[in-house]
Amino acid sequence: MSDQPTAGEELPVIARFEVRRRAYLAPDGTVARSLPQFAADTRVLVSLYRAMVLTRAFDLKAVSLQRTGRLGTYAPALGQEAVAVGVASAMLPEDVLLPSYRDNGALLWRGVKMEEILLFWGGDERGNDSSGPAHDFPPCIPVGSQAPHAAGVAYAFKLRREPRVAVCLFGDGATSKGDLWEAMNFAGVWQLPVVFIANNNQWAISVPLRLQTASATLAQKAIAAGFSGEQVDGNDVIAVRAAAERAVTAARSGKGPFFIEAVTYRLGDHTTADDAARYRPPEEVQAHWKEEPFARLRSYLVSQKAWGKSQEEELAGECQERVEAAVDRYLATGPRAPETMFDHLYAELPKAYRGQRDELQGTPRA
Ligand SMILES: Cc1ncc(C[n+]2csc(CCOP(=O)(O)OP(=O)(O)O)c2C)c(N)n1
Ligand SMILES: [Mg+2]
């Protein structure tokens, strides 16, 4: 830092900041620091574990559906299940989730059906009219544009004096976008009830984190917007839930926005249209498998006599069955009539489109 113009001039320090990191379970399942209160009830932890296992079973199936031509491009969340599940488990139904495309674990937790998620990725908009809370936003495909939406939602809550929170999930790449800065700036100025959660999987397609930002942490980006952030071990679902619970509770009680950087790792390809082996050494991926979120929670639950081999086998079978049944329902859903593409564009369809719609309606369908 010696090349900075003020170095050695003994100017008074007018601001100092710090960023903390939250982690409870080490990768081997040992407890690194005393657990938050909710973790005293192992049934809660088992429910988080079950949700992560279901998310992975769904995810693996979705990839094979795409590979066999029965689903569109799909973004797997392999290794990142703890973020989506931990965050969703800290929300109330009336809160609003603004997810990215890699957050199916959160959607499932909030009641979206697996066949609805498959419809969405199969290119059928009916998947967006889901069984989850109607006020939740659909998965955001444009990088970062859900952040200004989240600030807007939170602004509405503030204006209406509703004790609700907007919860926004996005990737490390999104933190380089103006959308995020603008949303955080606005949220800071207006002290809005919004929680920003960066799922830092350390890659934005083929761009590694070190080329994404020179910031030591993503959490510190909140400081410039006038609020706090913390980093959490994103492979530790207890840490993610604890951080999210704290932030959501604070936001709900009028304490303003918060930023959580959940550090995890994208164990799979960016999407089914990507081949990460072309830009990532296999040793790097292999090393990160040792930190994935399942093993540590399972080891901890086993050490607490709250989980065992028979439950594990039973759960695998149950997930398999549920996923297969959802896939059957998805595949049995017939295509929409082509003219429905005009349904939700305008309150009153302009004449030119009316003609096109009528033409389609007259077309015999295959
Ligand atoms: C506005 C916009 N620009 C570019 C893209 C293409 N794109 C899709 S995903 C992606 C990288 C996003 O990385 P990150 O935010 O880290 O999320 P991750 O995919 O790792 O979950 C890009 C550039 C896009 N979807 N939207
Ligand atoms: Mg990323």
Short mmCIF file of C-alpha atoms and ligand atoms in Angstrom, two decimals:
data_model
loop_
_atom_site.label_atom_id
_atom_site.label_comp_id
_atom_site.label_asym_id
_atom_site.label_seq_id
_atom_site.Cartn_x
_atom_site.Cartn_y
_atom_site.Cartn_z
CA MET A 1 0.00 0.00 0.00
CA SER A 2 3.11 2.28 0.08
CA ASP A 3 2.24 3.74 -3.30
CA GLN A 4 -0.95 5.28 -1.94
CA PRO A 5 -0.79 9.10 -1.88
CA THR A 6 -1.69 9.46 1.83
CA ALA A 7 0.76 6.86 3.16
CA GLY A 8 3.12 8.30 5.79
CA GLU A 9 1.26 11.61 6.03
CA GLU A 10 -0.22 10.74 9.43
CA LEU A 11 -3.73 11.71 8.41
CA PRO A 12 -6.37 10.85 10.99
CA VAL A 13 -8.31 7.63 10.45
CA ILE A 14 -11.97 8.51 9.98
CA ALA A 15 -13.43 5.08 9.38
CA ARG A 16 -12.54 1.47 10.09
CA PHE A 17 -14.45 -1.65 9.09
CA GLU A 18 -14.39 -5.29 9.84
CA VAL A 19 -15.96 -8.36 8.33
CA ARG A 20 -16.64 -11.47 10.37
CA ARG A 21 -16.94 -15.07 9.30
CA ARG A 22 -19.50 -17.54 10.64
CA ALA A 23 -18.89 -21.31 10.68
CA TYR A 24 -19.96 -24.04 13.09
CA LEU A 25 -19.38 -27.46 11.59
CA ALA A 26 -15.93 -28.36 10.28
CA PRO A 27 -15.84 -30.52 7.13
CA ASP A 28 -15.42 -33.64 9.31
CA GLY A 29 -18.57 -32.80 11.27
CA THR A 30 -16.84 -31.68 14.46
CA VAL A 31 -18.24 -28.60 16.15
CA ALA A 32 -15.91 -25.64 15.77
CA ARG A 33 -17.90 -23.21 17.94
CA SER A 34 -21.02 -23.46 20.06
CA LEU A 35 -24.08 -24.04 17.91
CA PRO A 36 -26.98 -21.60 17.53
CA GLN A 37 -30.14 -22.27 19.48
CA PHE A 38 -32.19 -23.90 16.72
CA ALA A 39 -29.52 -26.58 16.34
CA ALA A 40 -30.26 -27.89 19.85
CA ASP A 41 -33.26 -29.64 18.28
CA THR A 42 -31.76 -32.31 16.03
CA ARG A 43 -35.16 -32.69 14.32
CA VAL A 44 -34.59 -29.26 12.79
CA LEU A 45 -31.19 -30.33 11.53
CA VAL A 46 -32.63 -33.56 10.14
CA SER A 47 -35.23 -31.53 8.21
CA LEU A 48 -32.44 -29.42 6.70
CA TYR A 49 -30.48 -32.55 5.81
CA ARG A 50 -33.50 -34.17 4.19
CA ALA A 51 -34.19 -31.03 2.14
CA MET A 52 -30.60 -30.94 0.89
CA VAL A 53 -30.69 -34.61 -0.10
CA LEU A 54 -33.96 -34.14 -1.98
CA THR A 55 -32.53 -31.09 -3.74
CA ARG A 56 -29.52 -33.09 -4.93
CA ALA A 57 -31.63 -36.05 -6.05
CA PHE A 58 -33.81 -33.67 -8.06
CA ASP A 59 -30.79 -31.89 -9.48
CA LEU A 60 -29.08 -35.06 -10.69
CA LYS A 61 -32.30 -36.21 -12.32
CA ALA A 62 -32.80 -32.84 -14.03
CA VAL A 63 -29.35 -33.11 -15.59
CA SER A 64 -30.08 -36.58 -16.93
CA LEU A 65 -33.41 -35.38 -18.33
CA GLN A 66 -31.55 -32.66 -20.21
CA ARG A 67 -28.96 -35.14 -21.46
CA THR A 68 -31.73 -37.34 -22.86
CA GLY A 69 -33.49 -34.46 -24.60
CA ARG A 70 -36.40 -34.11 -22.20
CA LEU A 71 -35.46 -30.80 -20.55
CA GLY A 72 -33.93 -27.52 -21.73
CA THR A 73 -30.62 -26.12 -20.52
CA TYR A 74 -30.35 -26.64 -16.77
CA ALA A 75 -28.13 -25.07 -14.07
CA PRO A 76 -27.14 -27.66 -11.46
CA ALA A 77 -26.56 -26.72 -7.83
CA LEU A 78 -24.29 -29.64 -6.99
CA GLY A 79 -22.41 -28.79 -3.77
CA GLN A 80 -24.37 -25.59 -3.12
CA GLU A 81 -27.47 -27.10 -1.55
CA ALA A 82 -26.77 -25.68 1.91
CA VAL A 83 -27.15 -22.09 0.75
CA ALA A 84 -30.61 -22.39 -0.78
CA VAL A 85 -31.96 -24.63 1.97
CA GLY A 86 -30.39 -22.70 4.84
CA VAL A 87 -31.70 -19.37 3.57
CA ALA A 88 -35.23 -20.58 2.79
CA SER A 89 -35.52 -22.25 6.18
CA ALA A 90 -34.96 -18.88 7.87
CA MET A 91 -37.82 -17.16 6.02
CA LEU A 92 -41.50 -16.84 6.85
CA PRO A 93 -44.10 -17.68 4.18
CA GLU A 94 -45.08 -14.00 3.87
CA ASP A 95 -41.51 -12.95 3.10
CA VAL A 96 -40.61 -12.63 -0.57
CA LEU A 97 -37.94 -14.76 -2.19
CA LEU A 98 -36.11 -13.38 -5.23
CA PRO A 99 -34.03 -16.33 -6.38
CA SER A 100 -31.47 -16.90 -9.06
CA TYR A 101 -31.47 -19.90 -11.40
CA ARG A 102 -29.45 -22.10 -9.03
CA ASP A 103 -31.72 -21.99 -5.99
CA ASN A 104 -34.11 -24.90 -6.45
CA GLY A 105 -33.47 -26.00 -2.88
CA ALA A 106 -35.12 -22.77 -1.72
CA LEU A 107 -38.03 -23.17 -4.13
CA LEU A 108 -38.70 -26.71 -2.93
CA TRP A 109 -38.55 -25.59 0.70
CA ARG A 110 -41.15 -22.90 -0.08
CA GLY A 111 -43.56 -25.40 -1.57
CA VAL A 112 -42.83 -25.25 -5.29
CA LYS A 113 -43.40 -28.71 -6.78
CA MET A 114 -40.63 -30.53 -8.59
CA GLU A 115 -42.74 -30.93 -11.72
CA GLU A 116 -43.29 -27.15 -11.75
CA ILE A 117 -39.54 -26.54 -11.68
CA LEU A 118 -39.15 -29.05 -14.51
CA LEU A 119 -41.87 -27.30 -16.52
CA PHE A 120 -39.99 -24.02 -16.13
CA TRP A 121 -36.71 -25.53 -17.36
CA GLY A 122 -38.62 -27.30 -20.09
CA GLY A 123 -39.62 -23.88 -21.41
CA ASP A 124 -43.22 -23.98 -20.19
CA GLU A 125 -44.31 -20.81 -18.41
CA ARG A 126 -46.91 -22.73 -16.40
CA GLY A 127 -44.00 -23.76 -14.20
CA ASN A 128 -43.86 -20.17 -12.95
CA ASP A 129 -47.46 -20.29 -11.73
CA SER A 130 -46.26 -22.52 -8.95
CA SER A 131 -47.52 -23.96 -5.67
CA GLY A 132 -45.04 -21.78 -3.77
CA PRO A 133 -46.07 -18.40 -2.31
CA ALA A 134 -47.63 -16.42 -5.17
CA HIS A 135 -45.67 -13.34 -4.10
CA ASP A 136 -42.27 -15.02 -4.62
CA PHE A 137 -40.42 -14.06 -7.79
CA PRO A 138 -39.56 -16.55 -10.54
CA PRO A 139 -35.91 -17.66 -10.86
CA CYS A 140 -33.99 -14.76 -12.34
CA ILE A 141 -31.96 -15.67 -15.41
CA PRO A 142 -30.45 -12.21 -16.11
CA VAL A 143 -27.50 -11.88 -13.74
CA GLY A 144 -28.27 -9.52 -10.87
CA SER A 145 -31.50 -7.93 -12.05
CA GLN A 146 -33.36 -9.48 -9.10
CA ALA A 147 -31.46 -7.16 -6.72
CA PRO A 148 -33.21 -3.90 -7.71
CA HIS A 149 -36.47 -5.85 -7.69
CA ALA A 150 -35.70 -6.93 -4.11
CA ALA A 151 -35.02 -3.35 -3.05
CA GLY A 152 -38.32 -2.34 -4.65
CA VAL A 153 -40.22 -5.10 -2.86
CA ALA A 154 -38.63 -4.09 0.44
CA TYR A 155 -39.47 -0.44 -0.23
CA ALA A 156 -43.13 -1.44 -0.64
CA PHE A 157 -43.02 -3.29 2.68
CA LYS A 158 -41.61 -0.23 4.34
CA LEU A 159 -44.22 2.10 2.83
CA ARG A 160 -47.03 -0.23 3.87
CA ARG A 161 -45.48 -0.84 7.29
CA GLU A 162 -45.64 -4.58 6.75
CA PRO A 163 -43.27 -6.72 8.85
CA ARG A 164 -42.01 -8.66 5.85
CA VAL A 165 -38.59 -9.16 4.33
CA ALA A 166 -37.31 -9.42 0.76
CA VAL A 167 -34.64 -12.11 0.43
CA CYS A 168 -32.46 -11.91 -2.65
CA LEU A 169 -30.14 -14.69 -3.82
CA PHE A 170 -27.48 -14.15 -6.51
CA GLY A 171 -24.00 -15.31 -7.47
CA ASP A 172 -20.50 -13.91 -6.98
CA GLY A 173 -20.56 -12.70 -10.58
CA ALA A 174 -23.64 -10.60 -9.91
CA THR A 175 -21.74 -8.56 -7.31
CA SER A 176 -19.75 -6.94 -10.14
CA LYS A 177 -22.91 -5.58 -11.71
CA GLY A 178 -24.40 -2.14 -11.37
CA ASP A 179 -27.73 -3.69 -10.48
CA LEU A 180 -26.30 -4.91 -7.18
CA TRP A 181 -24.64 -1.62 -6.32
CA GLU A 182 -27.75 0.38 -7.13
CA ALA A 183 -29.98 -1.95 -5.14
CA MET A 184 -27.67 -1.94 -2.13
CA ASN A 185 -27.23 1.81 -2.26
CA PHE A 186 -30.98 2.36 -2.29
CA ALA A 187 -31.51 -0.23 0.45
CA GLY A 188 -28.91 1.49 2.63
CA VAL A 189 -30.32 4.99 2.16
CA TRP A 190 -33.87 3.86 2.90
CA GLN A 191 -32.93 1.26 5.51
CA LEU A 192 -35.04 -1.32 3.73
CA PRO A 193 -36.01 -4.77 5.01
CA VAL A 194 -33.97 -6.69 2.47
CA VAL A 195 -31.31 -9.37 2.87
CA PHE A 196 -28.81 -9.76 0.02
CA ILE A 197 -27.22 -13.19 -0.19
CA ALA A 198 -24.29 -13.83 -2.48
CA ASN A 199 -23.86 -17.49 -3.25
CA ASN A 200 -20.12 -17.30 -3.78
CA ASN A 201 -19.44 -20.54 -5.63
CA GLN A 202 -16.15 -19.00 -6.75
CA TRP A 203 -16.95 -19.17 -10.46
CA ALA A 204 -19.05 -17.14 -12.88
CA ILE A 205 -19.15 -19.58 -15.77
CA SER A 206 -15.40 -19.71 -16.58
CA VAL A 207 -14.41 -16.55 -14.67
CA PRO A 208 -12.77 -17.37 -11.33
CA LEU A 209 -13.35 -15.16 -8.30
CA ARG A 210 -9.84 -13.67 -8.45
CA LEU A 211 -10.66 -12.19 -11.88
CA GLN A 212 -14.13 -11.15 -10.73
CA THR A 213 -13.08 -8.77 -7.97
CA ALA A 214 -10.06 -7.44 -6.09
CA SER A 215 -12.14 -7.26 -2.91
CA ALA A 216 -10.88 -9.47 -0.06
CA THR A 217 -14.48 -10.49 0.63
CA LEU A 218 -17.79 -9.95 -1.10
CA ALA A 219 -19.38 -9.19 2.26
CA GLN A 220 -17.44 -5.94 2.56
CA LYS A 221 -19.24 -4.57 -0.49
CA ALA A 222 -22.18 -3.81 1.80
CA ILE A 223 -20.07 -1.41 3.84
CA ALA A 224 -19.87 1.12 1.01
CA ALA A 225 -23.68 1.10 0.92
CA GLY A 226 -23.87 1.87 4.63
CA PHE A 227 -24.80 -1.47 6.13
CA SER A 228 -23.07 -4.59 7.34
CA GLY A 229 -22.20 -7.90 5.86
CA GLU A 230 -20.73 -11.15 7.05
CA GLN A 231 -19.14 -14.11 5.42
CA VAL A 232 -20.43 -17.57 6.22
CA ASP A 233 -19.24 -21.04 5.42
CA GLY A 234 -21.78 -21.77 2.69
CA ASN A 235 -21.17 -25.51 3.02
CA ASP A 236 -22.34 -25.41 6.63
CA VAL A 237 -26.13 -25.28 6.53
CA ILE A 238 -26.21 -24.40 10.23
CA ALA A 239 -24.10 -21.32 9.57
CA VAL A 240 -26.19 -20.28 6.57
CA ARG A 241 -29.43 -20.64 8.49
CA ALA A 242 -28.08 -18.87 11.57
CA ALA A 243 -26.82 -15.92 9.51
CA ALA A 244 -30.03 -15.71 7.48
CA GLU A 245 -32.22 -15.99 10.57
CA ARG A 246 -30.36 -13.18 12.28
CA ALA A 247 -30.50 -10.94 9.20
CA VAL A 248 -34.14 -11.64 8.41
CA THR A 249 -35.21 -11.05 12.02
CA ALA A 250 -33.29 -7.79 12.17
CA ALA A 251 -34.72 -6.58 8.85
CA ARG A 252 -38.23 -7.48 9.98
CA SER A 253 -37.85 -5.41 13.12
CA GLY A 254 -36.79 -2.29 11.21
CA LYS A 255 -33.02 -2.64 11.52
CA GLY A 256 -32.46 -2.35 7.79
CA PRO A 257 -30.61 -4.39 5.19
CA PHE A 258 -27.85 -6.96 5.58
CA PHE A 259 -25.47 -8.77 3.24
CA ILE A 260 -24.43 -12.40 3.55
CA GLU A 261 -21.61 -13.89 1.53
CA ALA A 262 -22.00 -17.67 1.58
CA VAL A 263 -18.76 -19.23 0.40
CA THR A 264 -19.28 -22.51 -1.35
CA TYR A 265 -18.09 -24.16 -4.55
CA ARG A 266 -19.74 -25.11 -7.83
CA LEU A 267 -18.91 -28.81 -8.06
CA GLY A 268 -20.68 -29.22 -11.38
CA ASP A 269 -20.67 -27.48 -14.72
CA HIS A 270 -22.10 -23.97 -14.94
CA THR A 271 -25.06 -25.39 -16.87
CA THR A 272 -25.68 -28.40 -19.04
CA ALA A 273 -24.39 -26.22 -21.92
CA ASP A 274 -20.97 -25.92 -20.26
CA ASP A 275 -17.95 -28.20 -19.86
CA ALA A 276 -16.03 -26.93 -16.84
CA ALA A 277 -13.23 -29.44 -17.44
CA ARG A 278 -12.02 -27.07 -20.17
CA TYR A 279 -11.12 -24.35 -17.67
CA ARG A 280 -10.82 -25.98 -14.21
CA PRO A 281 -8.22 -28.54 -13.17
CA PRO A 282 -9.85 -31.75 -11.82
CA GLU A 283 -7.66 -31.54 -8.69
CA GLU A 284 -9.35 -28.27 -7.71
CA VAL A 285 -12.81 -29.82 -7.98
CA GLN A 286 -11.64 -32.94 -6.17
CA ALA A 287 -10.29 -30.88 -3.28
CA HIS A 288 -13.62 -29.10 -2.88
CA TRP A 289 -15.54 -32.37 -2.70
CA LYS A 290 -13.97 -32.77 0.76
CA GLU A 291 -15.88 -29.66 1.90
CA GLU A 292 -19.29 -30.32 0.40
CA PRO A 293 -22.25 -29.77 2.74
CA PHE A 294 -23.71 -33.26 3.25
CA ALA A 295 -20.91 -35.24 4.88
CA ARG A 296 -20.32 -32.83 7.76
CA LEU A 297 -23.97 -32.57 8.76
CA ARG A 298 -24.46 -36.32 8.45
CA SER A 299 -21.38 -36.97 10.63
CA TYR A 300 -22.65 -34.54 13.21
CA LEU A 301 -26.14 -36.10 13.25
CA VAL A 302 -24.65 -39.57 13.55
CA SER A 303 -22.50 -38.38 16.47
CA GLN A 304 -25.69 -37.13 18.13
CA LYS A 305 -27.43 -40.48 17.46
CA ALA A 306 -30.01 -38.59 15.41
CA TRP A 307 -29.21 -40.34 12.13
CA GLY A 308 -28.00 -43.71 10.92
CA LYS A 309 -27.57 -46.06 8.01
CA SER A 310 -31.20 -47.20 7.90
CA GLN A 311 -32.52 -43.61 7.83
CA GLU A 312 -30.03 -42.78 5.10
CA GLU A 313 -31.18 -45.69 2.95
CA GLU A 314 -34.82 -44.93 3.58
CA LEU A 315 -34.31 -41.28 2.62
CA ALA A 316 -32.50 -42.20 -0.60
CA GLY A 317 -35.40 -44.45 -1.59
CA GLU A 318 -38.00 -41.85 -0.67
CA CYS A 319 -36.23 -39.11 -2.67
CA GLN A 320 -35.87 -41.41 -5.65
CA GLU A 321 -39.57 -42.19 -5.56
CA ARG A 322 -40.64 -38.58 -5.17
CA VAL A 323 -38.39 -37.40 -7.99
CA GLU A 324 -39.52 -40.17 -10.35
CA ALA A 325 -43.18 -39.42 -9.64
CA ALA A 326 -42.60 -35.71 -10.34
CA VAL A 327 -40.81 -36.53 -13.58
CA ASP A 328 -43.75 -38.71 -14.65
CA ARG A 329 -46.14 -35.83 -13.98
CA TYR A 330 -43.89 -33.41 -15.87
CA LEU A 331 -43.59 -35.69 -18.89
CA ALA A 332 -47.33 -36.34 -18.88
CA THR A 333 -48.08 -32.60 -19.12
CA GLY A 334 -49.13 -31.83 -22.65
CA PRO A 335 -47.71 -28.85 -24.54
CA ARG A 336 -49.56 -25.55 -24.46
CA ALA A 337 -51.49 -24.36 -27.45
CA PRO A 338 -49.18 -22.07 -29.52
CA GLU A 339 -51.61 -19.13 -29.34
CA THR A 340 -51.20 -18.98 -25.54
CA MET A 341 -47.92 -17.13 -26.17
CA PHE A 342 -50.07 -14.01 -26.56
CA ASP A 343 -52.01 -14.52 -23.32
CA HIS A 344 -50.13 -12.37 -20.83
CA LEU A 345 -48.44 -9.78 -23.02
CA TYR A 346 -51.02 -7.00 -23.01
CA ALA A 347 -54.22 -6.16 -21.12
CA GLU A 348 -55.70 -5.62 -24.57
CA LEU A 349 -53.93 -7.30 -27.44
CA PRO A 350 -53.02 -4.86 -30.27
CA LYS A 351 -54.63 -5.51 -33.62
CA ALA A 352 -51.49 -6.83 -35.30
CA TYR A 353 -51.10 -9.50 -32.63
CA ARG A 354 -54.78 -10.33 -32.65
CA GLY A 355 -54.40 -11.27 -36.29
CA GLN A 356 -51.41 -13.50 -35.55
CA ARG A 357 -53.21 -15.16 -32.66
CA ASP A 358 -56.29 -15.80 -34.76
CA GLU A 359 -54.14 -17.26 -37.48
CA LEU A 360 -52.52 -19.66 -34.97
CA GLN A 361 -55.87 -20.61 -33.54
CA GLY A 362 -56.99 -21.62 -36.98
CA THR A 363 -53.88 -23.75 -37.50
CA PRO A 364 -54.55 -27.44 -36.97
CA ARG A 365 -52.32 -28.71 -34.18
CA ALA A 366 -50.05 -31.72 -34.45
C1 LIG B 1 -27.24 -9.70 -17.58
C2 LIG B 1 -26.63 -10.99 -17.97
N1 LIG B 1 -25.41 -11.02 -18.53
C3 LIG B 1 -24.84 -12.19 -18.87
C4 LIG B 1 -25.52 -13.36 -18.66
C5 LIG B 1 -24.87 -14.69 -19.03
N2 LIG B 1 -24.53 -15.39 -17.79
C6 LIG B 1 -25.32 -16.36 -17.32
S1 LIG B 1 -24.76 -16.95 -15.86
C7 LIG B 1 -23.42 -15.94 -15.89
C8 LIG B 1 -22.42 -15.98 -14.76
C9 LIG B 1 -23.02 -15.72 -13.43
O1 LIG B 1 -22.13 -16.04 -12.40
P1 LIG B 1 -22.53 -15.88 -10.90
O2 LIG B 1 -23.21 -14.58 -10.68
O3 LIG B 1 -21.31 -16.16 -10.10
O4 LIG B 1 -23.64 -17.02 -10.67
P2 LIG B 1 -23.46 -18.61 -10.80
O5 LIG B 1 -23.79 -18.98 -12.19
O6 LIG B 1 -22.09 -18.97 -10.40
O7 LIG B 1 -24.47 -19.18 -9.85
C10 LIG B 1 -23.43 -15.14 -17.01
C11 LIG B 1 -22.41 -14.15 -17.34
C12 LIG B 1 -26.80 -13.29 -18.08
N3 LIG B 1 -27.52 -14.39 -17.80
N4 LIG B 1 -27.33 -12.11 -17.73
MG MG B 2 -20.74 -17.94 -9.19
#
